[in-house]
PDB file of C-alpha atoms in Angstrom:
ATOM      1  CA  UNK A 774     127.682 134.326  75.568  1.00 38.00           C
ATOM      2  CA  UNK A 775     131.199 134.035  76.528  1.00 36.00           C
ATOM      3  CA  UNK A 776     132.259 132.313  79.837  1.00 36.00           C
ATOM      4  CA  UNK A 777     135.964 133.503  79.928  1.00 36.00           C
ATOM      5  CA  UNK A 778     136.788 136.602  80.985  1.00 37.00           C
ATOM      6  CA  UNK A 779     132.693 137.174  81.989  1.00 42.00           C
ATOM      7  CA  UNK A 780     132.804 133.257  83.973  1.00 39.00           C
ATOM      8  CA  UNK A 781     135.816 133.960  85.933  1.00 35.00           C
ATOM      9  CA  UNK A 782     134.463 137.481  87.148  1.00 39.00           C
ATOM     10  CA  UNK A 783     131.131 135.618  87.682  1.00 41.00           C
ATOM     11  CA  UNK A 784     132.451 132.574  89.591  1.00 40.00           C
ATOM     12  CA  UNK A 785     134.160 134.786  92.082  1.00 39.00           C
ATOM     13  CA  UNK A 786     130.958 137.676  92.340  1.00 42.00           C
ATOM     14  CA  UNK A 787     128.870 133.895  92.965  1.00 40.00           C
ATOM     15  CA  UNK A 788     131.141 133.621  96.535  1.00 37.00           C
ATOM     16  CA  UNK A 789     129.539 136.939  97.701  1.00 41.00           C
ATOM     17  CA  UNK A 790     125.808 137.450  96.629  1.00 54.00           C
ATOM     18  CA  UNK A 791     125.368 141.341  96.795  1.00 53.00           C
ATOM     19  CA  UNK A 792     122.245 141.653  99.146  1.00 48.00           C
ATOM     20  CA  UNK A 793     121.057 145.264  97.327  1.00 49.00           C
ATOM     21  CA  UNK A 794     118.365 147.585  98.802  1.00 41.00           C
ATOM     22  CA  UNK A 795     117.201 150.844  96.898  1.00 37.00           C
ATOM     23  CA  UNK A 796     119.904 152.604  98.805  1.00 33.00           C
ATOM     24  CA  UNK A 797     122.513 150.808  98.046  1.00 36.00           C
ATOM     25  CA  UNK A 798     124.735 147.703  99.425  1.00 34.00           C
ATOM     26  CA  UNK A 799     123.987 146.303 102.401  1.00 36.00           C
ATOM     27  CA  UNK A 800     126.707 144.709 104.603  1.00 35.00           C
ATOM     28  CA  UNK A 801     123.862 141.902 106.459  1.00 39.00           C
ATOM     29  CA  UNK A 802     119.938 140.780 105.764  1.00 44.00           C
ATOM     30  CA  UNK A 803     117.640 143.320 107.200  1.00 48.00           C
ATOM     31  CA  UNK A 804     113.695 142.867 107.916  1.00 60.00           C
ATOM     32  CA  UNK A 805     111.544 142.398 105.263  1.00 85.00           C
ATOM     33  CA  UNK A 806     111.375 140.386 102.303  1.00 95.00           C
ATOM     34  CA  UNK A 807     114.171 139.329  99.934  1.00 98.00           C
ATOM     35  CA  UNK A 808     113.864 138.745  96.346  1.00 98.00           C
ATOM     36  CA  UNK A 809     116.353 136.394  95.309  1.00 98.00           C
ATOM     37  CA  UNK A 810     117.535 136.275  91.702  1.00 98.00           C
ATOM     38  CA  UNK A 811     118.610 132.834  90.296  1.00 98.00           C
ATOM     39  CA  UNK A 812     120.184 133.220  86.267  1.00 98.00           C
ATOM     40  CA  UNK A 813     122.918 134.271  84.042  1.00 98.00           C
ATOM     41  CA  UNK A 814     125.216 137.165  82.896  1.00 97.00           C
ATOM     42  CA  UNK A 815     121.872 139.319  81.489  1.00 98.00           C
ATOM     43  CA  UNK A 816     121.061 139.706  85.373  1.00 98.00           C
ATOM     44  CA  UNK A 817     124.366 139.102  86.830  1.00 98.00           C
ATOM     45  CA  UNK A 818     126.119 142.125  88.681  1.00 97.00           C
ATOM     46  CA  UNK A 819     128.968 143.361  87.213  1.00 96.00           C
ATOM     47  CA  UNK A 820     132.478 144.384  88.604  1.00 96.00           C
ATOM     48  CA  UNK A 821     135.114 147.634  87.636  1.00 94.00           C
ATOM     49  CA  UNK A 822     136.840 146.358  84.408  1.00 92.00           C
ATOM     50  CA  UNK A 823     133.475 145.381  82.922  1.00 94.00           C
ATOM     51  CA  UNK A 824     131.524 148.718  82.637  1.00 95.00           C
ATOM     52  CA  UNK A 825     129.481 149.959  80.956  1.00 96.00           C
ATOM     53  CA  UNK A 826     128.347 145.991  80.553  1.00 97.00           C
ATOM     54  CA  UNK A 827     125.260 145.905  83.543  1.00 98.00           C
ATOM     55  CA  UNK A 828     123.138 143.285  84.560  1.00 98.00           C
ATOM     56  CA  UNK A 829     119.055 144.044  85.261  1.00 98.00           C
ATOM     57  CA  UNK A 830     119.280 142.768  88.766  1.00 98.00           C
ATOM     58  CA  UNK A 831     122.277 145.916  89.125  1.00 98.00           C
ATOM     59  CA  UNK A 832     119.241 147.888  88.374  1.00 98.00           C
ATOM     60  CA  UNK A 833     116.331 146.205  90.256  1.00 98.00           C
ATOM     61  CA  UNK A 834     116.806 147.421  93.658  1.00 98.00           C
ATOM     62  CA  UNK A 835     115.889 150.673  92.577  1.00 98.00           C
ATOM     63  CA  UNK A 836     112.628 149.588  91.809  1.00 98.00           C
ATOM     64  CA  UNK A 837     112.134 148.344  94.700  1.00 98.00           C
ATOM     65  CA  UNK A 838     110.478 149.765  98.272  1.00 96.00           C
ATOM     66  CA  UNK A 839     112.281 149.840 101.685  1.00 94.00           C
ATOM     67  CA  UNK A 840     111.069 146.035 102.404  1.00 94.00           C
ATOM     68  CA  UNK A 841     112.138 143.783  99.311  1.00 98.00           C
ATOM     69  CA  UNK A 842     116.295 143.322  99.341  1.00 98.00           C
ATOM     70  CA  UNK A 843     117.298 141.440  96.057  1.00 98.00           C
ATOM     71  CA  UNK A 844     119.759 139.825  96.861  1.00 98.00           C
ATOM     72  CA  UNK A 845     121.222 139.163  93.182  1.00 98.00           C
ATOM     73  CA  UNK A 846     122.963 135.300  92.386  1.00 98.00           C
ATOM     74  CA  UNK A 847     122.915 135.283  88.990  1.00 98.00           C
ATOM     75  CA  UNK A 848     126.286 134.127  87.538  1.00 97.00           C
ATOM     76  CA  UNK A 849     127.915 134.965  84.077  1.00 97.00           C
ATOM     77  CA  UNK A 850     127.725 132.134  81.737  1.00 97.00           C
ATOM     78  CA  UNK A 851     125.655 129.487  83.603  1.00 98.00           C
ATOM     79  CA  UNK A 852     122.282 127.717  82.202  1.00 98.00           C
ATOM     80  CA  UNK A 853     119.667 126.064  84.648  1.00 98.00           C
ATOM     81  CA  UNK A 854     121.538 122.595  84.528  1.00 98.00           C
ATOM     82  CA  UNK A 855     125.167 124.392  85.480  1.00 98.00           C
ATOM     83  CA  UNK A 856     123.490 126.611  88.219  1.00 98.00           C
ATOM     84  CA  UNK A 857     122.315 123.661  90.162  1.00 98.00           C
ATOM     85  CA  UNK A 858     125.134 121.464  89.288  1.00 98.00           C
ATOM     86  CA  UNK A 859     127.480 123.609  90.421  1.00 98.00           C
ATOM     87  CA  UNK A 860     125.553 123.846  93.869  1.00 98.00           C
ATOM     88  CA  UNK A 861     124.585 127.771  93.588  1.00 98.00           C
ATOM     89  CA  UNK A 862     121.090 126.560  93.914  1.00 98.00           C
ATOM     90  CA  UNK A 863     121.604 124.600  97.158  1.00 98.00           C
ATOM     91  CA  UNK A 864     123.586 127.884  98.516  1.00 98.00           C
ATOM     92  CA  UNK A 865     120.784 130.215  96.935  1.00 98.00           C
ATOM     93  CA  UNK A 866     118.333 128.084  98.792  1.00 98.00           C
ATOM     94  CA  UNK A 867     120.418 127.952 102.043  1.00 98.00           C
ATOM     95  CA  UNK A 868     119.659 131.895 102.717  1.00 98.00           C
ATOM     96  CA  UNK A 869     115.602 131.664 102.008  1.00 98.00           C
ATOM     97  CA  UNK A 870     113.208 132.968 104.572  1.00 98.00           C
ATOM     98  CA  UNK A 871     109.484 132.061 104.449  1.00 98.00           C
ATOM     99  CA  UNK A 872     107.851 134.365 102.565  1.00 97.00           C
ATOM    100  CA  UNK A 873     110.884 135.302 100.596  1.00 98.00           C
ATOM    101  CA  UNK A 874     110.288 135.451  96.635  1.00 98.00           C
ATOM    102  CA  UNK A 875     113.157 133.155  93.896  1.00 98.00           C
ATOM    103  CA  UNK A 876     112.933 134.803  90.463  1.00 98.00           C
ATOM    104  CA  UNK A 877     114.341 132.183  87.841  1.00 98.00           C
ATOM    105  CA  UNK A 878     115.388 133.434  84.370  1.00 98.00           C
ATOM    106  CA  UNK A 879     117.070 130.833  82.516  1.00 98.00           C
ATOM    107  CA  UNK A 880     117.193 130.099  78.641  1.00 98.00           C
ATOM    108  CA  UNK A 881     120.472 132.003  76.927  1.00 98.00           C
ATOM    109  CA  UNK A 882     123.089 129.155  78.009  1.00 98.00           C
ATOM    110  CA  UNK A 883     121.174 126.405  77.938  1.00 98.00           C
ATOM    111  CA  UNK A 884     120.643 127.036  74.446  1.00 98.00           C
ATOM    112  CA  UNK A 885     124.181 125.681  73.927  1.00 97.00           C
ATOM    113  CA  UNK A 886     124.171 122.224  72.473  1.00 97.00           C
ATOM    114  CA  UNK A 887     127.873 122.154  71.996  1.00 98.00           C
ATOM    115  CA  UNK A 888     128.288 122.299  75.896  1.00 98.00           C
ATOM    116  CA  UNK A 889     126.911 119.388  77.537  1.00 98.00           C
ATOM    117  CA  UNK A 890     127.540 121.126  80.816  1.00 98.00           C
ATOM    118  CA  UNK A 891     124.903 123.791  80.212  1.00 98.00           C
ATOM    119  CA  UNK A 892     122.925 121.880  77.361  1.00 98.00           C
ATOM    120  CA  UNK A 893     119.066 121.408  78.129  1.00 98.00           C
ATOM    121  CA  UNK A 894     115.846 120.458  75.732  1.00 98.00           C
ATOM    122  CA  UNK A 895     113.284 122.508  75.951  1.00 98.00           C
ATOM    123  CA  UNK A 896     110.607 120.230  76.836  1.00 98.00           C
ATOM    124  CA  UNK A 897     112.788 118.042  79.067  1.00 98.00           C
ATOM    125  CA  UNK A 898     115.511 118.817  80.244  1.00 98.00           C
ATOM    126  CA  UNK A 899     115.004 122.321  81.113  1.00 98.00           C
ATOM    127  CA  UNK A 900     111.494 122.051  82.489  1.00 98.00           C
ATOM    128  CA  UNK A 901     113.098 119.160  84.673  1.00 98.00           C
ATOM    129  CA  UNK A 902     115.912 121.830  86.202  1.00 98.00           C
ATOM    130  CA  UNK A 903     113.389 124.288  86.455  1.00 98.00           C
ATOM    131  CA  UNK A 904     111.243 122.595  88.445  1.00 98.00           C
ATOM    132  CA  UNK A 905     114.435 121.955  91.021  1.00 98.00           C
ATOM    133  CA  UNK A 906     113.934 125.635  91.212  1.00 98.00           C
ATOM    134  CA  UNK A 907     110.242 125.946  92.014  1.00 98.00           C
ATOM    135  CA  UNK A 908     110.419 122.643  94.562  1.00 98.00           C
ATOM    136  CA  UNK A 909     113.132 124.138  96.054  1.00 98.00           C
ATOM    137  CA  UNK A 910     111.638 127.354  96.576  1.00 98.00           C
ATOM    138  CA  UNK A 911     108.289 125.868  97.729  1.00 98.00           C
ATOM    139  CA  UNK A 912     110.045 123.623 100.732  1.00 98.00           C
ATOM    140  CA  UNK A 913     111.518 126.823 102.021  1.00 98.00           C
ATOM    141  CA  UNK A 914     108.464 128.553 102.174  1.00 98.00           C
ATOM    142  CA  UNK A 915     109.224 131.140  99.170  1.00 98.00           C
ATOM    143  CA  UNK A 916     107.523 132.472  96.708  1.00 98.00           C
ATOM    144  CA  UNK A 917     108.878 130.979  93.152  1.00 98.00           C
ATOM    145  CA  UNK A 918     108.858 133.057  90.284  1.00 98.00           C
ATOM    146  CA  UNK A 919     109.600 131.829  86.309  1.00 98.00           C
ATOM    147  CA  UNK A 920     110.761 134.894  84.280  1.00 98.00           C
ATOM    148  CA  UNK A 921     111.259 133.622  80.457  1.00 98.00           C
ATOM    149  CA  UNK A 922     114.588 135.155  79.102  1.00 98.00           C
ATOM    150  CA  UNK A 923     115.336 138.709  77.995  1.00 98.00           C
ATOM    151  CA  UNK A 924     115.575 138.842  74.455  1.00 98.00           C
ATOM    152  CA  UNK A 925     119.336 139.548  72.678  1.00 98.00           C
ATOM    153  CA  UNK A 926     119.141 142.473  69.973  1.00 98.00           C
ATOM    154  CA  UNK A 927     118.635 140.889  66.772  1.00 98.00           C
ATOM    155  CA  UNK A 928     116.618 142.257  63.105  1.00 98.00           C
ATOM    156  CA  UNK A 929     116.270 140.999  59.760  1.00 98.00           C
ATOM    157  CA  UNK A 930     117.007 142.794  56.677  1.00 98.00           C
ATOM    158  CA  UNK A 931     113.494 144.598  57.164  1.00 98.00           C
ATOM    159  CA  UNK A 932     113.986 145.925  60.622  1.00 97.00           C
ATOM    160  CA  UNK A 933     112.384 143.042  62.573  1.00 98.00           C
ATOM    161  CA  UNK A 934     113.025 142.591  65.584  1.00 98.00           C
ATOM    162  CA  UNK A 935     114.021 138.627  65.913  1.00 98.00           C
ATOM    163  CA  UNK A 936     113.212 135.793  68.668  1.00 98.00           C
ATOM    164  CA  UNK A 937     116.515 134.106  69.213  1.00 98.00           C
ATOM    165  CA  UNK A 938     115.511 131.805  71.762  1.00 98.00           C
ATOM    166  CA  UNK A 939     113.582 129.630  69.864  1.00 98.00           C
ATOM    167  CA  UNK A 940     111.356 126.320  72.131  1.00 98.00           C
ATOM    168  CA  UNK A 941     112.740 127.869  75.671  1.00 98.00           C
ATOM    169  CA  UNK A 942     109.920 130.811  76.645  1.00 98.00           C
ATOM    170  CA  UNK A 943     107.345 128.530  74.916  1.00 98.00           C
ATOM    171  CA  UNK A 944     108.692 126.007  77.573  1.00 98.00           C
ATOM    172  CA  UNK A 945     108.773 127.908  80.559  1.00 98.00           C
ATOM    173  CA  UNK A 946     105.279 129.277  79.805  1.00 98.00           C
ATOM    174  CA  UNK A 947     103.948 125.824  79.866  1.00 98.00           C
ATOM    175  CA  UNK A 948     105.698 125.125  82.798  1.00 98.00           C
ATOM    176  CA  UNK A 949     104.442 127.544  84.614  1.00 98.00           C
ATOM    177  CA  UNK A 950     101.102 126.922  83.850  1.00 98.00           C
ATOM    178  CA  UNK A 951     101.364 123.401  84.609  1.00 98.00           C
ATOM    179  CA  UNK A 952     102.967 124.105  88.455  1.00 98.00           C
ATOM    180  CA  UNK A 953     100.687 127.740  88.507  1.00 98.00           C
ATOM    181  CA  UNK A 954     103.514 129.438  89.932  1.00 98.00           C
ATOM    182  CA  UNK A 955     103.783 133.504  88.269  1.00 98.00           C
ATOM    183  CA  UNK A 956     105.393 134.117  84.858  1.00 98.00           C
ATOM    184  CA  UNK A 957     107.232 137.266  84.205  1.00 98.00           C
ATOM    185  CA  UNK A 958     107.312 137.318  80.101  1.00 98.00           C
ATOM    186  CA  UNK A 959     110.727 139.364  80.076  1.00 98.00           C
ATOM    187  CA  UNK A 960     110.966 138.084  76.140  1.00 98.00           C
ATOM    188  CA  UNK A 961     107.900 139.307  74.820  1.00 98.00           C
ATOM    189  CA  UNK A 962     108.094 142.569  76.443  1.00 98.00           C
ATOM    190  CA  UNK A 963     111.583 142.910  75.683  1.00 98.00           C
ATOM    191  CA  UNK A 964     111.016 141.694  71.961  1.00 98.00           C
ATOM    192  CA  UNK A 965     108.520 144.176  71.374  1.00 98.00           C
ATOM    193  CA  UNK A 966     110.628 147.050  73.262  1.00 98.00           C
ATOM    194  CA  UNK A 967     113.517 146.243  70.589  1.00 98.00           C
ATOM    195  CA  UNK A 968     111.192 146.615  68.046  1.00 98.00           C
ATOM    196  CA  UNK A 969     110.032 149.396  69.298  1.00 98.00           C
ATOM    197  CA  UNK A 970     113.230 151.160  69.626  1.00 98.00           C
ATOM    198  CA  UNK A 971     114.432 149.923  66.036  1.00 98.00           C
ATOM    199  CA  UNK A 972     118.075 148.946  65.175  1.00 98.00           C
ATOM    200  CA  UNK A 973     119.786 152.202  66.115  1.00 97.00           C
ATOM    201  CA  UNK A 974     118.099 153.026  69.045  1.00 98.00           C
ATOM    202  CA  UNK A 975     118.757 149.975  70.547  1.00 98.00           C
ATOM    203  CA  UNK A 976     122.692 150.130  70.104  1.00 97.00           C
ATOM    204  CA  UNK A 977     122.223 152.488  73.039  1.00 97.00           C
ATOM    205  CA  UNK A 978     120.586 149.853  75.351  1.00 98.00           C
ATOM    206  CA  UNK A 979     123.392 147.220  74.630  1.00 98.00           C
ATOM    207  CA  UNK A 980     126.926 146.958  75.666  1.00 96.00           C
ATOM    208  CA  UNK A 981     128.150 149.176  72.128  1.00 95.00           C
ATOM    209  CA  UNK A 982     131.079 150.932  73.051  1.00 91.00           C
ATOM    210  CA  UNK A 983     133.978 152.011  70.537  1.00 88.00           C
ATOM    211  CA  UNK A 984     135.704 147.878  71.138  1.00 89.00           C
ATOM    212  CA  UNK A 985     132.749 145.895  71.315  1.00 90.00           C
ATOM    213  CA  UNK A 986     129.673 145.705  70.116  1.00 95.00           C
ATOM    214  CA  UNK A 987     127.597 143.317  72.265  1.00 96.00           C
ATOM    215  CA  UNK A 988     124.071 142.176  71.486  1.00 97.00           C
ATOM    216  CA  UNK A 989     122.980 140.193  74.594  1.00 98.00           C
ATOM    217  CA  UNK A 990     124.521 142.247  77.647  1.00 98.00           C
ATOM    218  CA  UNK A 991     123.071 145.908  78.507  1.00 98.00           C
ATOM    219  CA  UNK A 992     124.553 149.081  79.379  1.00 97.00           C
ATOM    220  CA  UNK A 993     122.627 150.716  82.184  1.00 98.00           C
ATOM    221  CA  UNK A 994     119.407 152.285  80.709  1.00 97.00           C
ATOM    222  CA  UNK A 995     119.473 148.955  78.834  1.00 98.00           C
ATOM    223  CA  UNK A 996     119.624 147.327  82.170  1.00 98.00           C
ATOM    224  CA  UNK A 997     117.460 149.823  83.681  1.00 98.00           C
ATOM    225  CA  UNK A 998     114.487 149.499  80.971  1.00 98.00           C
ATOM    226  CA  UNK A 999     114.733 145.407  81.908  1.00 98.00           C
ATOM    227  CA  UNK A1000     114.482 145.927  85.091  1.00 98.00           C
ATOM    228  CA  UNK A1001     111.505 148.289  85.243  1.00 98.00           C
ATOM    229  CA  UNK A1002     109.726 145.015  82.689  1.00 98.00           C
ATOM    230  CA  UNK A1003     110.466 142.940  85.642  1.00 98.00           C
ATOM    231  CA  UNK A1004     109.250 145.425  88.150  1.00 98.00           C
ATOM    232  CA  UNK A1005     106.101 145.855  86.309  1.00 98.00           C
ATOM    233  CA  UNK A1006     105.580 141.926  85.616  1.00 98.00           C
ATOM    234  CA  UNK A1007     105.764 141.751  89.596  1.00 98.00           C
ATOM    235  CA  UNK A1008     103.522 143.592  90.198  1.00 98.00           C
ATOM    236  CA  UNK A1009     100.938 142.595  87.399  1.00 98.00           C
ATOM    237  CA  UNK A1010     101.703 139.189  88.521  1.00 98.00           C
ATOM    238  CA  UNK A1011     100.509 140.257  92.254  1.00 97.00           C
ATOM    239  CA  UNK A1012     103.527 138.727  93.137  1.00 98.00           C
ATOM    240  CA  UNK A1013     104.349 142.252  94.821  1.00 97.00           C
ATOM    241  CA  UNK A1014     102.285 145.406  95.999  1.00 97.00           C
ATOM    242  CA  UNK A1015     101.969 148.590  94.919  1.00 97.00           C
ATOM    243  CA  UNK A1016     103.640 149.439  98.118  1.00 96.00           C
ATOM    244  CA  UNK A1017     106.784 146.846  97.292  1.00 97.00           C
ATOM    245  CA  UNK A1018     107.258 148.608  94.015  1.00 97.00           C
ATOM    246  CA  UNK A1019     108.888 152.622  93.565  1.00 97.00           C
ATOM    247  CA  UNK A1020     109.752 154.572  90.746  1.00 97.00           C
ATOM    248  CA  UNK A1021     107.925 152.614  88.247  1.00 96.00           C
ATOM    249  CA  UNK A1022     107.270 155.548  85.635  1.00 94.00           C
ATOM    250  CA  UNK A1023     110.084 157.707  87.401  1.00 96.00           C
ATOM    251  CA  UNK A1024     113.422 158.161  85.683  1.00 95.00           C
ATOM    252  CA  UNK A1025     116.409 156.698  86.745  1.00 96.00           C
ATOM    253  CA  UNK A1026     119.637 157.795  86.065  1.00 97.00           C
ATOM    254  CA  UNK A1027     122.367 156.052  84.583  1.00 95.00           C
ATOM    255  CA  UNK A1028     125.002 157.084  87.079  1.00 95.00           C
ATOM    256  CA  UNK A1029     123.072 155.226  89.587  1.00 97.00           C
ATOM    257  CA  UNK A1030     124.479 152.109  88.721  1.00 97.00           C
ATOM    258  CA  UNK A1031     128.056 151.397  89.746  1.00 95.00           C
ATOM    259  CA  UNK A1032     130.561 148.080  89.392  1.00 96.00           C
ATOM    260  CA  UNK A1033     132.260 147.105  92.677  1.00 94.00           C
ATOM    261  CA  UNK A1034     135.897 146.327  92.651  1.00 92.00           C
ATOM    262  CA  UNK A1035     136.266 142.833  92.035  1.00 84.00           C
ATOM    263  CA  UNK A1036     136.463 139.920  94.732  1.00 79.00           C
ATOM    264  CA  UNK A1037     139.842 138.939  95.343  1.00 67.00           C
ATOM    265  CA  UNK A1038     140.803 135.170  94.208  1.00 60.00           C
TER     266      UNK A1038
END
């Protein structure tokens, strides 16, 4: 995952968290919950220069009912150690209400071992950041919520669809567990959608356009079919309601999703 061109878009998106309802943008917080989403570029909203690359949480909102707002803070390129370093976990916190909901999905950056900025162990590290995440939540009265992360489109020779994130879903599993706060398991529903799909179908999921052919970032049914995982783990989770959740086995179409101008530096 590259964090030029998609960090420096990121970093300025961060300064302005798009507070999202299933109508659109919304200038200020309304009543009602808001679903806060904590995690990297696979989420992160995206800005005009980047399409068709989309982040789930660009899709979310139209998942959900008139009172849950996500309110999206993902950032391009950043791993549970960077988020929190960085202090987008202290600002994320800043805006929680009581009763609000923190959805974490972590794992693609801190993967990176070469990066000691982003680097975290599986079983240390990473469980130790996360858990900065679920305290957090907790003292503001929120709901926490661990998703394990989306799966990038990878086979074998056979047509298998391939885990690529190796001790980091095992880890947040256990984690979860251990604190008993809800698990969304975005990688095994996404692995098995990939395989599922196969590896031509899934091109049309991923950013594949005629320059680049990207095999962790979505286009928007890509996004759109992540989204509706997370929509559905919600509400299997009883994190949410029936009520909180809309157009679960509806269609949505792609020309829903649109890419704001970007922020000015």
């Amino acid at each position: 995952m590259s964090i030029s061109r998609r960090s420096l878009v990121g970093a300025a998106l961060a300064a302005v968290p798009l507070v999202v309802a299933a109508g659109g943008v919304s200038e200020g917080r309304e009543l009602g919950r808001s679903l806060f989403i904590a995690g990297d570029s696979t989420a992160a909203q995206k800005v005009a220069g980047e399409a068709p690359e989309t982040g789930w949480g660009m899709a979310l909102p139209f998942l959900m009912g008139e009172g849950v707002q996500v309110v999206n803070h993902a950032v391009n390129g950043r791993s549970s150690k960077s988020f929190v370093d960085e202090g987008r976990l202290a600002a994320l916190l800043d805006a929680v209400r009581p009763g609000d909901l923190v959805v974490v999905q972590f794992g693609h950056n801190d993967e990176k071992d070469e990066d000691p900025t982003r680097y975290t162990e599986p079983w240390t590290t990473y469980q130790d950041y996360l858990r900065q995440y679920l305290d957090g939540a907790r003292a503001k009265g929120a709901v926490p919520v661990l998703a394990t992360p989306v799966e990038r489109r990878r086979f074998d020779a056979d047509g298998n669809a391939l885990p690529s994130h190796g001790d980091y879903p095992a880890a947040m599993r256990a984690l979860a567990e251990q604190e008993r706060v809800a698990l969304l398991d975005i990688e095994a529903l996404s692995l098995a959608l990939w395989q599922e799909l196969g590896v031509e179908e899934t091109k049309t999921y991923f950013n594949w356009t005629d320059t680049e052919q990207d095999n962790t970032h979505f286009n928007p049914p890509g996004a759109i079919a992540v989204a509706r995982m997370v929509a559905r783990e919600l509400l299997r989770t009883r994190v949410l309601a029936a009520r909180d959740v809309v157009r679960l086995n509806d269609d949505i179409p792609a020309s829903w999703i649109t890419w704001p101008p970007a922020a000015a530096a």
